[in-house]
Coordinates of C-alpha atoms in Angstrom, one line a residue:
M281 CA -12.2 -12.9 19.1
A282 CA -13.0 -9.7 17.6
Y283 CA -16.3 -8.8 16.5
L284 CA -15.0 -7.9 13.0
D285 CA -13.0 -11.8 12.8
Q286 CA -16.0 -13.2 11.2
F287 CA -15.9 -10.8 8.4
L288 CA -12.5 -11.1 7.5
N289 CA -12.7 -14.3 7.8
V290 CA -14.9 -14.6 4.9
V291 CA -12.3 -12.8 2.8
V292 CA -9.3 -15.3 4.2
K293 CA -11.4 -18.0 3.2
Q294 CA -13.2 -17.3 -0.3
E295 CA -9.9 -16.3 -0.8
A296 CA -10.7 -12.2 -1.9
S297 CA -8.6 -9.2 -1.6
D298 CA -10.5 -6.7 0.5
L299 CA -13.5 -6.6 3.0
H300 CA -15.1 -2.8 3.0
I301 CA -17.4 -2.2 5.5
G302 CA -19.6 0.5 5.3
E303 CA -22.2 2.0 7.8
G304 CA -25.5 2.4 6.0
Q305 CA -24.6 -0.6 3.8
P306 CA -23.8 -4.7 3.6
P307 CA -20.3 -5.5 4.1
K308 CA -18.6 -6.8 0.9
I309 CA -15.6 -8.3 0.2
R310 CA -14.0 -8.0 -3.1
K311 CA -13.0 -11.0 -5.1
H312 CA -10.8 -11.3 -8.3
G313 CA -11.7 -7.7 -9.3
D314 CA -15.5 -7.9 -8.6
I315 CA -17.0 -6.3 -5.0
M316 CA -20.0 -9.0 -4.1
P317 CA -22.0 -8.5 -0.4
I318 CA -21.8 -11.6 2.2
R319 CA -24.9 -10.5 4.1
G320 CA -28.2 -8.8 3.5
E321 CA -27.9 -7.0 6.6
P322 CA -27.3 -3.4 5.9
V323 CA -24.0 -2.2 9.3
S324 CA -25.7 0.3 11.3
R325 CA -24.0 3.4 13.1
D326 CA -23.5 1.1 16.5
E327 CA -22.2 -2.2 15.2
A328 CA -19.8 -0.1 12.7
A329 CA -18.8 2.1 16.1
A330 CA -18.1 -0.9 18.3
M331 CA -16.6 -3.2 15.2
L332 CA -14.4 -0.6 14.6
S333 CA -13.2 0.7 17.8
E334 CA -12.0 -2.9 18.9
V335 CA -9.4 -3.8 16.8
C336 CA -7.7 -0.4 16.9
G337 CA -8.2 0.2 20.5
P338 CA -8.9 3.2 22.2
Q339 CA -5.7 5.5 21.2
K340 CA -6.0 4.9 17.5
W341 CA -9.9 5.8 17.5
E342 CA -9.6 9.0 19.2
I343 CA -6.8 10.1 16.4
F344 CA -9.7 8.9 14.2
E345 CA -13.0 11.1 15.6
E346 CA -10.0 13.6 15.6
R347 CA -8.9 13.1 11.8
G348 CA -11.3 11.0 10.1
D349 CA -9.0 8.8 8.3
L350 CA -6.9 6.2 10.1
D351 CA -3.8 4.1 8.9
F352 CA -3.0 1.2 10.7
A353 CA -2.1 -3.2 10.1
Y354 CA -4.1 -5.5 11.8
E355 CA -2.7 -9.6 12.9
M356 CA -6.3 -11.7 13.1
D357 CA -4.1 -14.5 13.4
T358 CA -0.2 -16.1 12.9
A359 CA -1.7 -16.0 9.4
S360 CA -3.3 -13.6 8.5
R361 CA -2.4 -9.3 8.9
F362 CA -4.8 -6.6 7.0
R363 CA -3.5 -3.4 5.6
S364 CA -6.4 -0.9 7.5
N365 CA -7.6 2.1 6.8
Y366 CA -10.8 3.8 8.4
F367 CA -13.0 7.0 6.9
K368 CA -15.1 8.8 7.7
Q369 CA -17.9 9.4 5.1
T370 CA -21.4 11.1 4.0
N371 CA -22.9 7.6 5.7
G372 CA -20.9 7.5 8.8
Y373 CA -18.4 5.1 9.3
G374 CA -16.2 3.6 6.9
A375 CA -13.1 0.7 6.5
V376 CA -11.5 -0.9 4.1
F377 CA -9.2 -3.5 5.5
R378 CA -6.3 -5.5 2.6
L379 CA -5.4 -8.6 2.7
I380 CA -1.5 -9.0 3.2
P381 CA 0.0 -12.8 2.5
T382 CA 2.1 -13.8 5.2
K383 CA 4.2 -15.2 3.0
I384 CA 6.4 -12.8 0.7
S385 CA 6.1 -15.0 -2.4
T386 CA 9.6 -14.9 -4.9
L387 CA 9.0 -12.9 -8.4
E388 CA 9.7 -16.6 -10.1
E389 CA 6.1 -16.8 -7.9
L390 CA 4.4 -13.8 -8.2
G391 CA 5.2 -13.9 -12.5
I392 CA 7.7 -11.0 -12.7
P393 CA 10.1 -11.3 -15.9
V394 CA 13.7 -12.1 -14.6
V395 CA 15.8 -9.1 -15.4
V396 CA 13.9 -7.0 -12.5
K397 CA 16.5 -8.7 -10.4
Q398 CA 19.0 -6.5 -11.5
F399 CA 17.3 -4.3 -10.0
G400 CA 18.0 -5.8 -6.3
H401 CA 22.5 -6.0 -8.0
L402 CA 22.5 -2.2 -8.1
R403 CA 24.7 -0.2 -5.5
G404 CA 23.3 2.4 -5.9
G405 CA 20.3 4.8 -7.6
L406 CA 16.9 5.1 -8.2
V407 CA 14.6 2.5 -8.4
L408 CA 10.2 3.3 -8.9
V409 CA 8.1 0.4 -9.1
T410 CA 4.9 2.0 -9.9
G411 CA 1.1 1.2 -10.7
P412 CA -3.1 2.0 -9.3
T413 CA -3.7 1.4 -6.3
G414 CA -4.1 -2.5 -5.6
S415 CA -2.0 -3.6 -8.9
G416 CA 0.3 -5.6 -6.6
K417 CA 3.0 -3.5 -6.2
T418 CA 3.7 -3.7 -2.5
T419 CA 3.8 -8.0 -3.4
T420 CA 6.3 -7.2 -6.3
Q421 CA 8.9 -5.0 -4.1
A422 CA 8.4 -7.2 -1.2
G423 CA 9.5 -10.1 -3.3
L424 CA 12.1 -8.0 -5.1
L425 CA 13.4 -7.1 -1.1
D426 CA 13.7 -10.6 0.3
Y427 CA 15.2 -11.9 -2.6
I428 CA 18.2 -8.7 -1.7
N429 CA 18.1 -10.4 1.8
E430 CA 18.7 -13.7 0.3
N431 CA 21.4 -13.0 -1.4
F432 CA 23.0 -10.0 0.5
S433 CA 24.5 -8.5 3.1
K434 CA 22.8 -5.2 4.0
H435 CA 20.8 -2.7 5.5
I436 CA 18.3 -2.1 4.1
V437 CA 15.6 0.6 5.8
T438 CA 11.5 0.0 5.2
I439 CA 9.7 3.3 5.1
E440 CA 5.8 2.3 5.6
E441 CA 2.3 3.5 6.3
P442 CA 1.2 1.2 7.5
I443 CA 3.8 -1.5 7.3
E444 CA 3.0 -4.5 5.8
F445 CA 4.9 -7.4 4.7
V446 CA 6.4 -8.8 7.7
H447 CA 10.7 -9.4 6.5
E448 CA 12.5 -11.8 8.9
H449 CA 16.3 -11.0 8.8
K450 CA 18.4 -13.6 6.4
R451 CA 21.7 -12.4 5.4
S452 CA 20.5 -8.7 5.4
I453 CA 19.2 -7.0 8.4
I454 CA 16.1 -4.9 7.4
T455 CA 14.8 -2.2 10.0
Q456 CA 10.8 -1.9 8.9
R457 CA 9.7 1.8 10.2
E458 CA 6.3 3.1 10.1
V459 CA 4.6 6.6 9.6
P460 CA 3.0 7.8 11.9
G461 CA 4.4 5.3 14.9
D462 CA 7.9 5.4 14.4
S463 CA 8.7 8.3 12.4
R464 CA 6.7 11.7 12.1
T465 CA 6.1 12.2 8.4
F466 CA 8.1 10.2 5.5
P467 CA 10.7 13.1 5.3
D468 CA 11.5 12.8 8.5
A469 CA 12.7 9.0 8.3
L470 CA 14.5 9.4 4.9
K471 CA 16.6 11.8 6.4
A472 CA 17.2 9.6 9.3
A473 CA 18.1 6.9 7.1
L474 CA 21.0 8.5 6.1
R475 CA 22.2 8.3 9.5
E476 CA 21.3 4.9 9.7
D477 CA 24.3 3.2 8.1
V478 CA 21.9 2.5 5.1
D479 CA 22.3 0.3 2.0
A480 CA 19.3 0.4 0.8
V481 CA 15.9 2.1 1.8
L482 CA 12.3 2.1 0.4
V483 CA 9.8 4.5 0.4
G484 CA 6.2 3.5 0.7
E485 CA 5.0 6.1 -0.4
M486 CA 6.7 9.4 -2.8
R487 CA 3.5 11.5 -2.6
D488 CA 4.5 15.3 -2.2
L489 CA 7.7 17.2 -3.5
E490 CA 10.1 17.0 -0.1
T491 CA 9.7 12.9 -0.2
I492 CA 10.3 13.4 -4.0
S493 CA 13.6 15.4 -3.1
L494 CA 14.7 13.9 -0.9
A495 CA 14.5 10.3 -2.9
L496 CA 16.0 11.6 -5.2
T497 CA 19.0 13.2 -3.2
A498 CA 19.4 10.2 -1.3
A499 CA 20.0 7.8 -4.6
E500 CA 22.6 11.0 -6.1
T501 CA 25.0 10.3 -2.7
G502 CA 24.8 6.9 -3.7
L503 CA 22.2 5.0 -1.9
L504 CA 19.8 2.1 -3.1
V505 CA 16.5 4.3 -2.8
F506 CA 13.2 2.4 -4.5
G507 CA 10.0 4.5 -4.6
T508 CA 6.5 3.9 -5.0
L509 CA 4.4 6.0 -7.6
H510 CA 1.1 5.5 -8.8
T511 CA 1.6 5.7 -12.7
N512 CA 0.6 2.6 -15.0
N513 CA 3.5 3.7 -17.1
A514 CA 7.2 4.4 -17.9
R515 CA 6.5 8.2 -19.3
K516 CA 4.1 9.2 -17.3
T517 CA 6.0 7.8 -14.2
V518 CA 9.3 10.4 -16.0
D519 CA 6.9 13.2 -16.3
R520 CA 5.2 12.4 -12.3
M521 CA 8.7 13.5 -10.9
V522 CA 9.3 16.0 -12.6
D523 CA 6.1 18.4 -12.3
V524 CA 5.9 17.4 -8.8
F525 CA 9.0 20.2 -8.8
P526 CA 7.8 24.3 -9.4
A527 CA 8.7 24.8 -12.9
E528 CA 11.6 27.1 -11.5
R529 CA 13.6 24.1 -10.2
Q530 CA 12.5 21.4 -13.1
A531 CA 15.2 21.5 -15.4
Q532 CA 17.0 20.8 -12.7
A533 CA 14.5 18.4 -11.1
R534 CA 15.1 16.5 -14.5
A535 CA 18.8 16.4 -14.4
M536 CA 18.9 14.7 -11.3
L537 CA 16.5 12.1 -12.1
A538 CA 18.4 11.2 -15.4
N539 CA 21.5 11.0 -13.1
S540 CA 20.3 9.0 -10.6
L541 CA 16.9 6.8 -12.5
R542 CA 18.2 3.3 -12.6
G543 CA 14.8 1.7 -13.5
V544 CA 11.2 1.0 -13.3
L545 CA 9.1 -1.3 -13.0
A546 CA 5.3 -0.9 -14.0
Q547 CA 2.9 -3.2 -12.5
L548 CA -1.1 -3.4 -13.9
L549 CA -3.5 -6.9 -12.6
L550 CA -5.6 -8.3 -15.6
K551 CA -8.6 -10.6 -14.7
R552 CA -8.0 -13.7 -16.5
A553 CA -10.4 -15.4 -18.9
D554 CA -9.2 -18.9 -18.7
R555 CA -9.4 -18.9 -15.0
P556 CA -11.1 -17.3 -12.3
G557 CA -7.7 -14.9 -11.1
R558 CA -5.7 -12.1 -11.9
I559 CA -2.5 -12.0 -13.7
A560 CA -0.1 -8.9 -13.4
V561 CA 1.8 -7.5 -16.6
N562 CA 4.9 -5.3 -16.3
E563 CA 6.2 -2.2 -18.0
I564 CA 10.1 -2.5 -17.7
L565 CA 12.2 0.3 -18.4
I566 CA 16.2 0.4 -17.7
A567 CA 17.7 3.3 -17.5
N568 CA 20.6 4.1 -20.0
A569 CA 22.7 6.8 -21.3
A570 CA 19.8 6.8 -24.6
V571 CA 17.1 7.5 -21.5
A572 CA 19.4 9.7 -19.5
A573 CA 19.4 11.8 -22.5
I574 CA 16.3 11.9 -22.6
I575 CA 14.8 12.6 -19.1
R576 CA 17.2 16.1 -19.7
E577 CA 15.8 17.0 -22.8
G578 CA 12.4 16.6 -20.9
A579 CA 11.0 14.6 -24.2
S580 CA 9.3 11.4 -21.8
Q581 CA 6.8 10.5 -25.4
K582 CA 10.1 9.3 -26.8
L583 CA 10.6 6.6 -23.8
Q584 CA 8.3 3.7 -26.0
D585 CA 10.4 3.7 -29.0
V586 CA 13.9 3.1 -26.5
I587 CA 11.9 0.4 -24.3
V588 CA 10.2 -1.5 -27.6
S589 CA 13.6 -1.0 -28.8
G590 CA 15.2 -2.7 -25.9
R591 CA 13.9 -5.6 -25.5
A592 CA 17.3 -7.3 -25.7
Q593 CA 18.3 -5.8 -22.5
G594 CA 15.3 -7.2 -20.5
M595 CA 12.4 -4.0 -21.3
Q596 CA 9.5 -4.6 -21.9
F597 CA 6.6 -2.1 -22.7
M598 CA 3.3 -2.7 -21.6
D599 CA 1.0 -2.9 -24.5
D600 CA 3.2 -5.8 -25.3
A601 CA 3.2 -7.2 -22.5
I602 CA -0.4 -7.3 -22.8
W603 CA -0.7 -8.6 -26.4
A604 CA 1.4 -11.6 -25.2
L605 CA -0.9 -12.3 -22.9
L606 CA -4.4 -11.3 -25.2
E607 CA -2.4 -14.0 -27.8
K608 CA -2.2 -16.9 -25.4
G609 CA -5.8 -16.6 -23.9
I610 CA -5.5 -15.5 -20.7
V611 CA -7.0 -12.0 -20.5
S612 CA -10.2 -11.3 -22.8
P613 CA -9.8 -8.5 -25.4
H614 CA -12.3 -6.7 -22.9
E615 CA -9.6 -6.6 -20.1
A616 CA -6.8 -6.3 -23.0
F617 CA -8.4 -2.7 -24.3
M618 CA -9.5 -1.5 -20.8
K619 CA -5.5 -1.5 -19.8
A620 CA -3.8 -0.8 -22.7
I621 CA -2.1 2.5 -23.0
D622 CA -2.8 2.7 -27.5
K623 CA -6.6 1.7 -27.4
N624 CA -6.2 1.5 -31.1
R625 CA -4.8 -1.1 -31.1
F626 CA -6.8 -3.9 -29.3
K627 CA -10.2 -2.3 -30.3
Q628 CA -10.5 -4.7 -33.3
F629 CA -10.7 -7.3 -31.1
L630 CA -13.9 -6.3 -29.0
P631 CA -16.7 -8.5 -29.4
A632 CA -19.9 -6.7 -31.2
E633 CA -21.7 -5.5 -28.4
E634 CA -18.8 -3.4 -26.7
E635 CA -18.3 -1.7 -30.3
H636 CA -19.0 1.7 -28.4
L637 CA -16.3 1.6 -26.9
G638 CA -13.8 1.2 -29.7
D639 CA -16.0 1.6 -32.6
A640 CA -15.0 -1.5 -32.9
A641 CA -14.7 -2.9 -37.0
G642 CA -14.4 -6.9 -37.6
A643 CA -15.3 -7.2 -33.5
V644 CA -15.0 -10.7 -32.4
P645 CA -18.7 -12.9 -31.9
D646 CA -18.9 -13.0 -28.7
D647 CA -19.0 -16.5 -28.7
E648 CA -15.3 -16.5 -29.9
Q649 CA -14.7 -13.9 -26.6
R650 CA -16.5 -16.6 -23.9
Q651 CA -13.3 -19.2 -25.9
P652 CA -9.8 -18.5 -25.4
G653 CA -8.8 -20.7 -28.1
N654 CA -10.8 -20.0 -30.8
F655 CA -10.0 -16.2 -30.2
V656 CA -6.2 -17.9 -29.8
K657 CA -6.5 -18.9 -33.4
R658 CA -8.3 -15.8 -34.6
I659 CA -5.0 -13.3 -34.0
A660 CA -2.9 -16.3 -33.7
G661 CA 0.5 -15.1 -36.5
R662 CA -0.6 -11.6 -36.5
A663 CA 2.8 -9.3 -35.7
P664 CA 1.8 -6.6 -33.0
R665 CA 1.1 -3.1 -34.1
R666 CA 2.4 0.1 -32.8

C-alpha cells in the first residue's frame, strides 16, 4: 500500500470527488462541491515528494521535475482509479486526484435526457459535449460510448489525456489511446485514427486550432466525432469552435461546422437543496437546417430561439432546465441564479441577504430559502420568463 493511499481512501469512504495535496497546507478533499481539510498538519516538502513520486514511478517523476506538470491515471485498487495531475506552485509541489468510478453509469442513471441517445445512432458528424471543469462531461461521454458499445457493432477510438473510464469490449471494439504515452499529441492520434478502420472517435480535449480543424475535417468526411470543450452552453460552443481560427479562415470554419455539427450537449453540475449531493443539468442543441443557416451567417445569438422552439424535437435551453429544478425545490434560488445564463430571470427569488448579487426585489425570506417546499409553493404556476 502506497503512503498516498491513506488519503485517497478518505476520498472513497467520504464519497468525495477530489483529493488536493499542496505543500505547506493540509491535505483537503472536495465533497459535494465544497473543499475541506482532512487533517490539521500541513504537507511538508519531503512528505509531498515521497508520496507523489511513489505512485507515479521514477520515469514519470523525472518528466514532472523537468516540465512542472504531469497527467496520468493511478489505480489504487481494482475498485478505485484516479485521474492525477501534478504541478509545481509557489509553495512547492501540488497535486489533485479525481476519483473515477470504475462502473460506467448509464445515461438513465446519470439523469441525462433520453433524447441524447440519438447521438449514439449517428453514422457521422460532430457531437460536442461541453461544460466547465468538473461538470461531469467525461462521465456523460462514457455513458454515451457505453450505450453505443452495448447496442452497435463499431470500432470506437478514444484519445484521452489521461485515460479515465476503462471500457470493456461489448458489441463494439473500443481502442483507448493515451496522450502522450500511446501517441505524442491529440492531432497525431486523430490523424492515425483515420487509418484505423474507425467508425467513431472521441477526442478528449479540443484545445487548439490543429485538433479542432482535424476534428471538423474528419466529421465532414463521414466519421462520427465526439469532442469536448470547456464552454457552458451551445452558443458559446459554436463561437469557440469558430473563434479559434484566424480571421481569414473563419468563414470556411463556419461552413465546415454548419455541415458537420449534429448536436451540442452542454452540462453543469448544481448543488442540491433537497439532499446532499449535486445534480447534472443540460442544454441540448440538435442540429437542423435552421441551426446550420445560423452558424453559416455567424448569428449564434439566434441559437437560443431555435433551442426554445425545438422542445418537441428534444432540445432544451439551459435556463429552462435550471428553472425546472428550482420549481421542484431540487436546487436553491442562489444556486440557480449563480449558474443561470439570464440572471434577471432568477434574481427575484434570491433571499434578502443576497440582494447585492442581483438587486433582487421581493426577495425570498431566509426561512423559505431553506424550505424547498415553501419555495415551490411560492413560484408554482409562474410561467418561465424569457
